[in-house]
Coordinates of N, CA and C in Angstrom, one line a residue:
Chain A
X15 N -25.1 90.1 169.9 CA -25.9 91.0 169.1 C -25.5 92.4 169.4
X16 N -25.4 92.8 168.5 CA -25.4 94.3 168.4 C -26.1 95.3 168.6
X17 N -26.1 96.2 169.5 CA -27.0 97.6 169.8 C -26.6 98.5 169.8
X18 N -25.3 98.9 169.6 CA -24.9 100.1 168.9 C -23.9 99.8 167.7
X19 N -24.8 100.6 166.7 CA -24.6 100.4 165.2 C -23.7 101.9 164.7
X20 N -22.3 101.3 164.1 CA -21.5 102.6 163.1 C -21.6 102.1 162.0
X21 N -21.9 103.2 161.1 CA -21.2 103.2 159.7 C -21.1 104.3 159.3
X22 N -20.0 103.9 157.9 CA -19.8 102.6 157.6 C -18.7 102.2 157.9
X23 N -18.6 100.6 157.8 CA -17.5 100.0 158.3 C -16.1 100.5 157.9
X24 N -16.5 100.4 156.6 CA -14.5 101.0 156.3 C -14.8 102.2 155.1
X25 N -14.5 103.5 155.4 CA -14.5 104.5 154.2 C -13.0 105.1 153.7
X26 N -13.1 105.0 152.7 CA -11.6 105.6 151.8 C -12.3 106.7 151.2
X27 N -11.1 107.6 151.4 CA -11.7 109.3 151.1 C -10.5 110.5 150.5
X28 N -11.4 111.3 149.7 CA -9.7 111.7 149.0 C -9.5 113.4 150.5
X29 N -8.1 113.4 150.4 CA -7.9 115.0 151.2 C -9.4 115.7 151.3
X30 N -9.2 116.7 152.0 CA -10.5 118.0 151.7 C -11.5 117.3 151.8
X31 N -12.0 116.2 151.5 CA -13.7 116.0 151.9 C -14.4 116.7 153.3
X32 N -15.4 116.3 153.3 CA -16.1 116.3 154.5 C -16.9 114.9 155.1
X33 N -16.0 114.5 156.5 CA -17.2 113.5 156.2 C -17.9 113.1 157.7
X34 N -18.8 112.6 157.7 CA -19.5 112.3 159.3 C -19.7 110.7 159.3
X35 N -19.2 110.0 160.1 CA -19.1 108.9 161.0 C -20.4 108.6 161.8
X36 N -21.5 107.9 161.4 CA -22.5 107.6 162.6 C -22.4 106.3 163.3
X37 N -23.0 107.1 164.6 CA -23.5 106.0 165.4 C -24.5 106.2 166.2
X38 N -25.3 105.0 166.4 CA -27.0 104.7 166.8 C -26.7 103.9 167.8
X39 N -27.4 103.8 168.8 CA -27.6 102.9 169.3 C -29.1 102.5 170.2
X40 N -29.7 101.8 170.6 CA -31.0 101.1 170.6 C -31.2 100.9 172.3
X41 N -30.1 101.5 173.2 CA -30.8 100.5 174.4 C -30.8 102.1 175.1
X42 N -30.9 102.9 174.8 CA -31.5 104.8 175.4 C -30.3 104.9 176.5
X43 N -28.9 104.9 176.5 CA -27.8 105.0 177.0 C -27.6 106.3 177.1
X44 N -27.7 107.0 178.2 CA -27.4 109.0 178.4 C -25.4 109.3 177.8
X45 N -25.2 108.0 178.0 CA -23.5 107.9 177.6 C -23.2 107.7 176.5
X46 N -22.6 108.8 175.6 CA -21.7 107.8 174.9 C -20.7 108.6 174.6
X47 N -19.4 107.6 173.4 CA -18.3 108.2 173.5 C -17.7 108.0 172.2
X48 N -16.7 108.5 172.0 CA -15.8 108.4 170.5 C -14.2 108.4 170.5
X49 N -14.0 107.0 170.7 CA -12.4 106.5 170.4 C -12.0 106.4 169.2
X50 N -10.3 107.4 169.3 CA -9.9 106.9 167.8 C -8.5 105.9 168.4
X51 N -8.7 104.9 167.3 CA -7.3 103.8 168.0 C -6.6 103.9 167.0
X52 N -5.0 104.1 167.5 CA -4.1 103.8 166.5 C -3.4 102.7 165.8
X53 N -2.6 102.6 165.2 CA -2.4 101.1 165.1 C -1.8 100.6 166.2
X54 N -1.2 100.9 167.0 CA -0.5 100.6 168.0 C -1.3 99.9 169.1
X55 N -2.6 100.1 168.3 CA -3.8 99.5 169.4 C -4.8 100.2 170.7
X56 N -3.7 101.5 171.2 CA -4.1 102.4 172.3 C -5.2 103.2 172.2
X57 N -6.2 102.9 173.0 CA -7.4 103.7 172.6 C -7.6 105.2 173.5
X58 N -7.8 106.4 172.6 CA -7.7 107.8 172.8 C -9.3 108.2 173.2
X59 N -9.8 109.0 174.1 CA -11.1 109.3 174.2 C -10.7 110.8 173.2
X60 N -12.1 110.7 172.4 CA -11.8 112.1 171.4 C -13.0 113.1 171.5
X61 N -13.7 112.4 172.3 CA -15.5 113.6 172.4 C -16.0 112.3 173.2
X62 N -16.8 112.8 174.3 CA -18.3 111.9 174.8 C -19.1 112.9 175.2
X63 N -20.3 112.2 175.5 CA -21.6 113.2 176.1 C -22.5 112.5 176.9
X64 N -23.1 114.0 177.8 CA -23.8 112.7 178.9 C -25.2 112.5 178.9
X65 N -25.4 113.2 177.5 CA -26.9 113.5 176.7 C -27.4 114.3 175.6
X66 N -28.5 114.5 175.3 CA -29.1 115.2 174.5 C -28.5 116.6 174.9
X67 N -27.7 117.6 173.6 CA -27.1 118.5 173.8 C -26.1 119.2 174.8
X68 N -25.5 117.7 174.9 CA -24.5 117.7 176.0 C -22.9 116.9 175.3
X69 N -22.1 118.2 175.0 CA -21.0 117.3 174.0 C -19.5 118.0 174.9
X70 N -18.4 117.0 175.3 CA -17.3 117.9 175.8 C -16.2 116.4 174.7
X71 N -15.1 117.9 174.9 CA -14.0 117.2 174.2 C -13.4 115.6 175.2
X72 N -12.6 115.0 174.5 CA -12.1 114.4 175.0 C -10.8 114.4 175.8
X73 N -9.9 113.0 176.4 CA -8.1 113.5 176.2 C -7.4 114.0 175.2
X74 N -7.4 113.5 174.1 CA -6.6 113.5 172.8 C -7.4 115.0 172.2
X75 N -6.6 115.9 171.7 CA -7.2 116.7 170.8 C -7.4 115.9 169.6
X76 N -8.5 116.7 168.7 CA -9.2 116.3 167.5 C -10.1 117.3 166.5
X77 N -9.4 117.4 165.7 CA -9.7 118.1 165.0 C -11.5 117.9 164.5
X78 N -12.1 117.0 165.0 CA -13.5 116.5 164.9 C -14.5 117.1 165.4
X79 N -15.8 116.5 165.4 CA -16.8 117.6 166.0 C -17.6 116.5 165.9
X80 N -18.5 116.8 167.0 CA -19.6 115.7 167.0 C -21.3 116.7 167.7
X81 N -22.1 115.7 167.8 CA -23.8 116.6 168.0 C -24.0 115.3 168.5
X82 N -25.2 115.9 169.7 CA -26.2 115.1 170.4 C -27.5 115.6 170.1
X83 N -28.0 115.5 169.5 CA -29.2 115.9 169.0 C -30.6 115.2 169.7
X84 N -30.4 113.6 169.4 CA -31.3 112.9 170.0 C -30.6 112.1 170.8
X85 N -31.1 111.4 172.3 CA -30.6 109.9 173.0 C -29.5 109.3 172.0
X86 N -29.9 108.7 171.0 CA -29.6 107.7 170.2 C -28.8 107.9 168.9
X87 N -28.3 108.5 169.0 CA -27.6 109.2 167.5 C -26.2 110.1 168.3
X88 N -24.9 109.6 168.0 CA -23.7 110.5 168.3 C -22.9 110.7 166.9
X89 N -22.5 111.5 165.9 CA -22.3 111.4 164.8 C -21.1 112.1 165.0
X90 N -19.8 111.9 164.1 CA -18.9 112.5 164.7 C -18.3 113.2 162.9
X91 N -17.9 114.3 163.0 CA -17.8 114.8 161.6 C -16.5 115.6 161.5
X92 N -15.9 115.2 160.5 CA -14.4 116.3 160.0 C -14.7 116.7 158.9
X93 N -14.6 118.3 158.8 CA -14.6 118.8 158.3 C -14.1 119.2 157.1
X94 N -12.6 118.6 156.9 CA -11.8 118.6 156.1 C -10.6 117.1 156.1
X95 N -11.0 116.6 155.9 CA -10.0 115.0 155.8 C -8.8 115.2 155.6
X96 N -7.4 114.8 156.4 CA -6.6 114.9 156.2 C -5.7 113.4 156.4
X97 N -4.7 113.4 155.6 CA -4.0 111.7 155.8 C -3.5 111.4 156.9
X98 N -3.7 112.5 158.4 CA -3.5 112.1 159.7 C -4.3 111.6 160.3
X99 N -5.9 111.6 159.5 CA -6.9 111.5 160.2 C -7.5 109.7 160.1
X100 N -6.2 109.1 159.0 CA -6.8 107.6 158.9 C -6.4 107.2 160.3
X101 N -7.5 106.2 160.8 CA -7.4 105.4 161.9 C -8.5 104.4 162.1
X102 N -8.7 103.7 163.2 CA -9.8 103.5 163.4 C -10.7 104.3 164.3
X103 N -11.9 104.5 164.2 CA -12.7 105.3 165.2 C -14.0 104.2 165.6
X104 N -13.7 104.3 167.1 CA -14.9 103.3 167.8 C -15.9 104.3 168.9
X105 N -17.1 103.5 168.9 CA -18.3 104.5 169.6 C -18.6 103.5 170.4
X106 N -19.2 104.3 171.9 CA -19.3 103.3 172.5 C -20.4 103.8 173.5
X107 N -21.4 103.2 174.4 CA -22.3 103.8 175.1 C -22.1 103.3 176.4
X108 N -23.3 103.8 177.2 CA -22.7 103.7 178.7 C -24.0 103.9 179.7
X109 N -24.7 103.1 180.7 CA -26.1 103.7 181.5 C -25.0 104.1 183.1
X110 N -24.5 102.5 183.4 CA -23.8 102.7 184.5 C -22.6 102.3 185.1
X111 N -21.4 103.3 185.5 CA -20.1 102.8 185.8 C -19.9 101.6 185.7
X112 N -20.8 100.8 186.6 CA -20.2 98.9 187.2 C -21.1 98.3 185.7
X113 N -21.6 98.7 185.0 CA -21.7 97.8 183.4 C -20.7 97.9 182.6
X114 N -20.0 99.0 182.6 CA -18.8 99.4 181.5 C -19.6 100.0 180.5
X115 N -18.6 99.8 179.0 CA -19.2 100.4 177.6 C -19.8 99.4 177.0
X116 N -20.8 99.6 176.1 CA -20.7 99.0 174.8 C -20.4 99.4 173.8
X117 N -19.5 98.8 172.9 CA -18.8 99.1 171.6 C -19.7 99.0 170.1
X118 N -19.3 100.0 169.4 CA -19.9 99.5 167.9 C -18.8 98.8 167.2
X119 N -18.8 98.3 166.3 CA -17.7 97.8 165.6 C -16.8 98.5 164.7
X120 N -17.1 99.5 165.1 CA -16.1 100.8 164.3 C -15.8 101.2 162.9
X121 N -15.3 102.2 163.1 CA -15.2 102.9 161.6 C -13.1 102.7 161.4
X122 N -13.3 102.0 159.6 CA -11.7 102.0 159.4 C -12.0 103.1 158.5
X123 N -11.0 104.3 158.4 CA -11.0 105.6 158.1 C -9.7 105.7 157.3
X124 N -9.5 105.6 156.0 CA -8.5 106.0 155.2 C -8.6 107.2 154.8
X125 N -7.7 108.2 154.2 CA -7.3 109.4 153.8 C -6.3 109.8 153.0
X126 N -6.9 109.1 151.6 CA -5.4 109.6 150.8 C -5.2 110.6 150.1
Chain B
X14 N -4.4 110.7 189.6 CA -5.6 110.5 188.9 C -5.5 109.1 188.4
X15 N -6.2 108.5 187.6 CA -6.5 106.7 187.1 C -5.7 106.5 186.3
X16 N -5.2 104.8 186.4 CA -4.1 105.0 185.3 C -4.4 103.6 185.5
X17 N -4.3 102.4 183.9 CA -3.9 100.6 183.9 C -2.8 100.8 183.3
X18 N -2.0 99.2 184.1 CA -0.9 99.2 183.4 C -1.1 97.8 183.1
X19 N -0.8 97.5 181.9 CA -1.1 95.7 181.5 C 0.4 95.3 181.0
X20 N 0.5 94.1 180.8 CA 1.7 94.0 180.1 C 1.3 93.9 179.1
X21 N 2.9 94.2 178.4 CA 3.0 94.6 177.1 C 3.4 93.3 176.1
X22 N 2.4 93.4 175.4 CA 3.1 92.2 174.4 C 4.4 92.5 173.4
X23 N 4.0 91.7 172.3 CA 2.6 90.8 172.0 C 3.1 89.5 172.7
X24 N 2.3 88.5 172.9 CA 2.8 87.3 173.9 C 1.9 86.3 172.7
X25 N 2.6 85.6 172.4 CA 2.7 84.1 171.9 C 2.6 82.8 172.6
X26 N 1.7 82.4 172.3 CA 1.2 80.6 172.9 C 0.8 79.9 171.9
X27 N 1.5 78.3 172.1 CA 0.5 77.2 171.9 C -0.5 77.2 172.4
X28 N -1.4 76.4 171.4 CA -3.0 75.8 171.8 C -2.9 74.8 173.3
X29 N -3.7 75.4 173.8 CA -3.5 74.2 175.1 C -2.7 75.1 176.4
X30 N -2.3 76.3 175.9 CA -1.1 76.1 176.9 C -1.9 77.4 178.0
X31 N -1.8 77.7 179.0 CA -2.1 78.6 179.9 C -1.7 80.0 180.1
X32 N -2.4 80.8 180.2 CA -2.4 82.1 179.9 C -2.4 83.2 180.8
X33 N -1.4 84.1 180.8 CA -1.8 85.2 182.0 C -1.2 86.2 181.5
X34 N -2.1 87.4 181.4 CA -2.2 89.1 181.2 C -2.1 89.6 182.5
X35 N -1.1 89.9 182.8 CA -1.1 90.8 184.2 C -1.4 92.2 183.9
X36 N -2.2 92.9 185.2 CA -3.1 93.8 184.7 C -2.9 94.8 186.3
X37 N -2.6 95.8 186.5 CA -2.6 96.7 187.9 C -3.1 97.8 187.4
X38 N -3.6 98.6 188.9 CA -4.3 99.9 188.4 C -3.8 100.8 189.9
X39 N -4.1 102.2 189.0 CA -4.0 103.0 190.4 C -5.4 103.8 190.1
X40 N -6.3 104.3 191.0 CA -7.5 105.0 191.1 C -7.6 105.6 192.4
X41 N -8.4 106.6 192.6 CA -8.4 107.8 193.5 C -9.7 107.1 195.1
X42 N -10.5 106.3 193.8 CA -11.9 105.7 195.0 C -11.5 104.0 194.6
X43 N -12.9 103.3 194.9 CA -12.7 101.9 194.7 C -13.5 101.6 193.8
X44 N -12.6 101.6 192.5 CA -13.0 101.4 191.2 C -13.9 100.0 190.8
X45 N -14.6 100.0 189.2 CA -15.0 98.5 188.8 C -13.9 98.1 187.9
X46 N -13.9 97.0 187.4 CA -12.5 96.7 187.0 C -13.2 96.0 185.6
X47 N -12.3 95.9 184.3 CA -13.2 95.3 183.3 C -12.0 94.3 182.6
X48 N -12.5 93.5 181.9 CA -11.4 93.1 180.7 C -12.3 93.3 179.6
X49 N -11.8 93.9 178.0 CA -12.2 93.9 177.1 C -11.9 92.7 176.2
X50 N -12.2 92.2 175.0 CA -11.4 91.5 173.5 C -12.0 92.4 173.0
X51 N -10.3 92.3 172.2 CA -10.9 92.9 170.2 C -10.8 92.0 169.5
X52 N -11.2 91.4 168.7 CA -11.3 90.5 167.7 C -10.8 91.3 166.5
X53 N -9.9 91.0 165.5 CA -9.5 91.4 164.1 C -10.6 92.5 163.4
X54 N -9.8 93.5 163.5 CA -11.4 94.5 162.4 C -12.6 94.9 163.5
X55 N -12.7 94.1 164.5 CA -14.2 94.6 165.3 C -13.9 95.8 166.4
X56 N -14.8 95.8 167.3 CA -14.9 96.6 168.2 C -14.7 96.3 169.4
X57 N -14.8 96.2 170.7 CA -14.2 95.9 172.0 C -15.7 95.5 172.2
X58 N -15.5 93.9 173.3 CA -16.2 93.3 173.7 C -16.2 93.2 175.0
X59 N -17.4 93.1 176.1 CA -16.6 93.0 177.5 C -16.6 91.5 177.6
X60 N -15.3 91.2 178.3 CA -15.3 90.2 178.5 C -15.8 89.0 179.6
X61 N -15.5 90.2 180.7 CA -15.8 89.7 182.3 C -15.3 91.3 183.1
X62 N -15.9 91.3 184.2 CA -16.0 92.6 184.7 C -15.9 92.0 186.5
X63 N -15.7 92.8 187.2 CA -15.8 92.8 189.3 C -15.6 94.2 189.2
X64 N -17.3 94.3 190.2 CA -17.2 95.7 190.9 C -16.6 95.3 192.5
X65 N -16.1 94.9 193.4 CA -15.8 95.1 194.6 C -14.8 93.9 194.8
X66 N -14.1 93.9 195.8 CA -12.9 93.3 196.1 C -13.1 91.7 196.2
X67 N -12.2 91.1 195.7 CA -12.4 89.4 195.9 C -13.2 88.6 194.9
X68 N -14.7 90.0 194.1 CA -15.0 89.5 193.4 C -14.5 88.6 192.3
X69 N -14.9 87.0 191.9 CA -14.0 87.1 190.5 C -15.5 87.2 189.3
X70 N -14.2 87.5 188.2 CA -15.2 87.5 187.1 C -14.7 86.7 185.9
X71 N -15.9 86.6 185.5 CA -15.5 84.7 184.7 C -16.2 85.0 183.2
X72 N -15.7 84.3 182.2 CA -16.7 84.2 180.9 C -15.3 83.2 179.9
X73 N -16.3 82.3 179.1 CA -15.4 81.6 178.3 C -14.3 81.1 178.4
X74 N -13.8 80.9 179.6 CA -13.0 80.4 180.3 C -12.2 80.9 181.0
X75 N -12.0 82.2 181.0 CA -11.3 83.1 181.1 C -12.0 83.6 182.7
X76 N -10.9 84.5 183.7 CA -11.3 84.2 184.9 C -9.9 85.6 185.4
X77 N -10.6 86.4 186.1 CA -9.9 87.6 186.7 C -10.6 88.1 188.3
X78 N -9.4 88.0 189.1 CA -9.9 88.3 190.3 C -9.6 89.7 190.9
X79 N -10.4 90.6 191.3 CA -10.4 91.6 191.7 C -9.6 91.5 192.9
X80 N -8.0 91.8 193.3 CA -7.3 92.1 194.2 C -7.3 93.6 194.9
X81 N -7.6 93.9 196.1 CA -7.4 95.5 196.0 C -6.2 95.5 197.3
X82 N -5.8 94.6 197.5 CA -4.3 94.6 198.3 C -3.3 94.7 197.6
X83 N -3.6 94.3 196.1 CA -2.4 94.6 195.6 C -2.5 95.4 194.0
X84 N -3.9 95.7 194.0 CA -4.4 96.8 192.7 C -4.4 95.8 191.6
X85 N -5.1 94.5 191.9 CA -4.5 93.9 190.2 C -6.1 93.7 190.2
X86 N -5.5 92.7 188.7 CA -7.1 92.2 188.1 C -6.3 91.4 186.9
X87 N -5.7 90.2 187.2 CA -5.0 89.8 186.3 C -5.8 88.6 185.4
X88 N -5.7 88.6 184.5 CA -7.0 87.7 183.4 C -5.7 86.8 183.2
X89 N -6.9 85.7 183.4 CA -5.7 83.9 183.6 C -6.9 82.6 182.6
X90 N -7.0 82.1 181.8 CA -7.1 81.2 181.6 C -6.3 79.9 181.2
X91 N -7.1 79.0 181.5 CA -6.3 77.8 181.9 C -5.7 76.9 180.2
X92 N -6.3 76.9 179.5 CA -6.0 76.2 177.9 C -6.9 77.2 176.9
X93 N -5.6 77.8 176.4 CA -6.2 78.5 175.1 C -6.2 77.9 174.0
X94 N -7.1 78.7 172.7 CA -7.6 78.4 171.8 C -7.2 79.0 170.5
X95 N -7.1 78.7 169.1 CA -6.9 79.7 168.0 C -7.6 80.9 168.2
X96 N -8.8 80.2 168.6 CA -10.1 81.2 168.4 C -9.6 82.7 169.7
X97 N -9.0 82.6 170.8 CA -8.6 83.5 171.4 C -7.7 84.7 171.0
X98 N -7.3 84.6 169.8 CA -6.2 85.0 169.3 C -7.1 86.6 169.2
X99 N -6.4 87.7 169.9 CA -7.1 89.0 169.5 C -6.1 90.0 170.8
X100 N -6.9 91.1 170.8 CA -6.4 92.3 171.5 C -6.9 92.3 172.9
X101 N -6.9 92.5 173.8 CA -7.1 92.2 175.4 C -6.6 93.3 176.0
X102 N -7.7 94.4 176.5 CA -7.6 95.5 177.0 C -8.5 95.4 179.1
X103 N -7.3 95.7 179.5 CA -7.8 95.9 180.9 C -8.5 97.5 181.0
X104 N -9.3 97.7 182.1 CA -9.8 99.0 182.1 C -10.4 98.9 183.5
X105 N -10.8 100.4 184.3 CA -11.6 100.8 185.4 C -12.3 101.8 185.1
X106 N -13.1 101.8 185.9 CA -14.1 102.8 186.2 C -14.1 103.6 187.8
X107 N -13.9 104.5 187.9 CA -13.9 105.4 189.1 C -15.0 106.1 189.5
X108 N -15.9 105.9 190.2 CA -17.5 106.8 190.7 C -16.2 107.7 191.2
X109 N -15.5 107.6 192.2 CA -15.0 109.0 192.4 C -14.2 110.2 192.1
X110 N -14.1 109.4 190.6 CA -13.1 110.2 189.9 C -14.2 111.1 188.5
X111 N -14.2 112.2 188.3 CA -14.7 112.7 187.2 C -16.3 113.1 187.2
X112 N -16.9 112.5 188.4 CA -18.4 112.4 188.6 C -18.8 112.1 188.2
X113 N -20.3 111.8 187.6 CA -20.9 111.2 186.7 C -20.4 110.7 185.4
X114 N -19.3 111.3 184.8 CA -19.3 110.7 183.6 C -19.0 109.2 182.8
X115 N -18.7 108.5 184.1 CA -18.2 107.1 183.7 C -17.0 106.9 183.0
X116 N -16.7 107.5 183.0 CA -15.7 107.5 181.4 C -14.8 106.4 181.9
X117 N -14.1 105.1 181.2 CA -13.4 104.4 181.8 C -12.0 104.4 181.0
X118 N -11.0 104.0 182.3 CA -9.2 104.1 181.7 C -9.1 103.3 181.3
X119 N -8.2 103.2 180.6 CA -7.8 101.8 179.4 C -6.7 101.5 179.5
X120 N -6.2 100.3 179.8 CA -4.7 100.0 179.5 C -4.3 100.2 178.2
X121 N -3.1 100.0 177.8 CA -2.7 100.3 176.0 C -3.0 98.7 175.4
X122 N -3.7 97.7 176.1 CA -3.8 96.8 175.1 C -2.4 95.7 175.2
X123 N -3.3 94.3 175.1 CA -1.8 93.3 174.8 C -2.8 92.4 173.8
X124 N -1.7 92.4 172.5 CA -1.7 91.7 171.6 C -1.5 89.8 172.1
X125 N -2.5 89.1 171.9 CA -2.7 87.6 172.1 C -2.5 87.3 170.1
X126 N -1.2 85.8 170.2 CA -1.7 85.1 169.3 C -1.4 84.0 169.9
X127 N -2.6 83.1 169.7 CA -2.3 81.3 169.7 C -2.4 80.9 168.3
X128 N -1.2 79.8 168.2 CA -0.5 79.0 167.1 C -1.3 77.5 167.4
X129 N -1.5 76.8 166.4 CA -2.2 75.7 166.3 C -1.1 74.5 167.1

């Protein structure tokens, strides 16, 4: 079962849009985080936070931006869509080191 | 600082046949140790996890023992399945690396297919 929820699952988008990526999740986790995976399968940390109005970049630069507004809500937004920015993008939460993450099922992100 | 190294696929099996992801790490303190699946299209699942040495950790038949003599955590199961067929990501977690933030290191991923 699922408890942290993205959508939507797969968006196709022309250049220049604007678009935001959500994710929720249900179990009040101070953690969460925003992976973009390449096809190559390697997953990049691109933004996490360790709460409500608490946002730092990740390893990988990214042209993205994300808000913590409330516990439960990490939404991650580009500003301008570009055809480098298709990938997949996964969100993931976190209470304590020795539990690990939990994953949403991610966003597939085209850009033509 | 933290770093997994897994092997690299992609590795190919028959159904039935026995399976090993070798999996090492280096970390600063005495990390928890995880294995993930991806399944086609989804998101990363945990599979089986050991916080402390010796522990093992088990799920769906699948079985990884926390070595800290030799920094592994190699994921072995005994007869695989179609249904196993996905992405398999080793990872740690370091309390003494980074402070609070949890954030865990990821290996780059090995591609699993089993053939009927």
């Amino acid at each position: 079962e699922a408890d942290i929820y993205q959508t939507p699952r797969y968006l196709v988008i022309g250049t220049g849009k604007k678009i935001t990526l959500e994710c929720s999740q249900t179990m009040g986790h101070d953690k969460m985080y925003w992976y973009q995976q390449d096809p190559g399968m390697e997953l990049h940390l691109i933004h996490y936070s360790y709460g409500v109005n608490s946002t730092e970049k990740g390893d990988l630069s990214s042209e993205s931006t994300v808000s913590r507004i409330r516990t439960e809500h990490f939404p991650l937004t580009l500003e301008s869509a570009r055809p480098s920015h298709t990938s997949q993008y996964l969100c993931a939460s976190s209470e304590r080191p020795g539990d690990g993450y939990t994953f949403g099922s991610g966003t597939r992100l085209t850009v033509v | 600082g933290n770093s997994v190294t897994q092997m690299e696929g992609p590795v190919t099996l028959s159904e039935e046949a026995f399976l090993t992801i070798n999996c090492t790490y280096t970390a600063t303190g005495y990390p928890s140790l995880f294995w993930y699946v991806q399944y086609p299209g989804e998101g990363l699942q945990l599979l089986l996890k050991a916080t402390k040495a010796d522990d093992k950790g088990s799920n769906k038949g699948f079985e990884a023992t926390y070595r800290k003599e030799t920094t592994s955590f190699h994921l072995e199961k005994g007869s695989v399945q179609v249904s196993d067929s996905a992405v398999y990501f080793c990872a740690l977690s370091d309390p003494m690396s980074g402070g609070s933030n949890y954030k865990l290191t990821f290996g780059k991923g090995t591609l699993l297919t089993v053939n009927p």
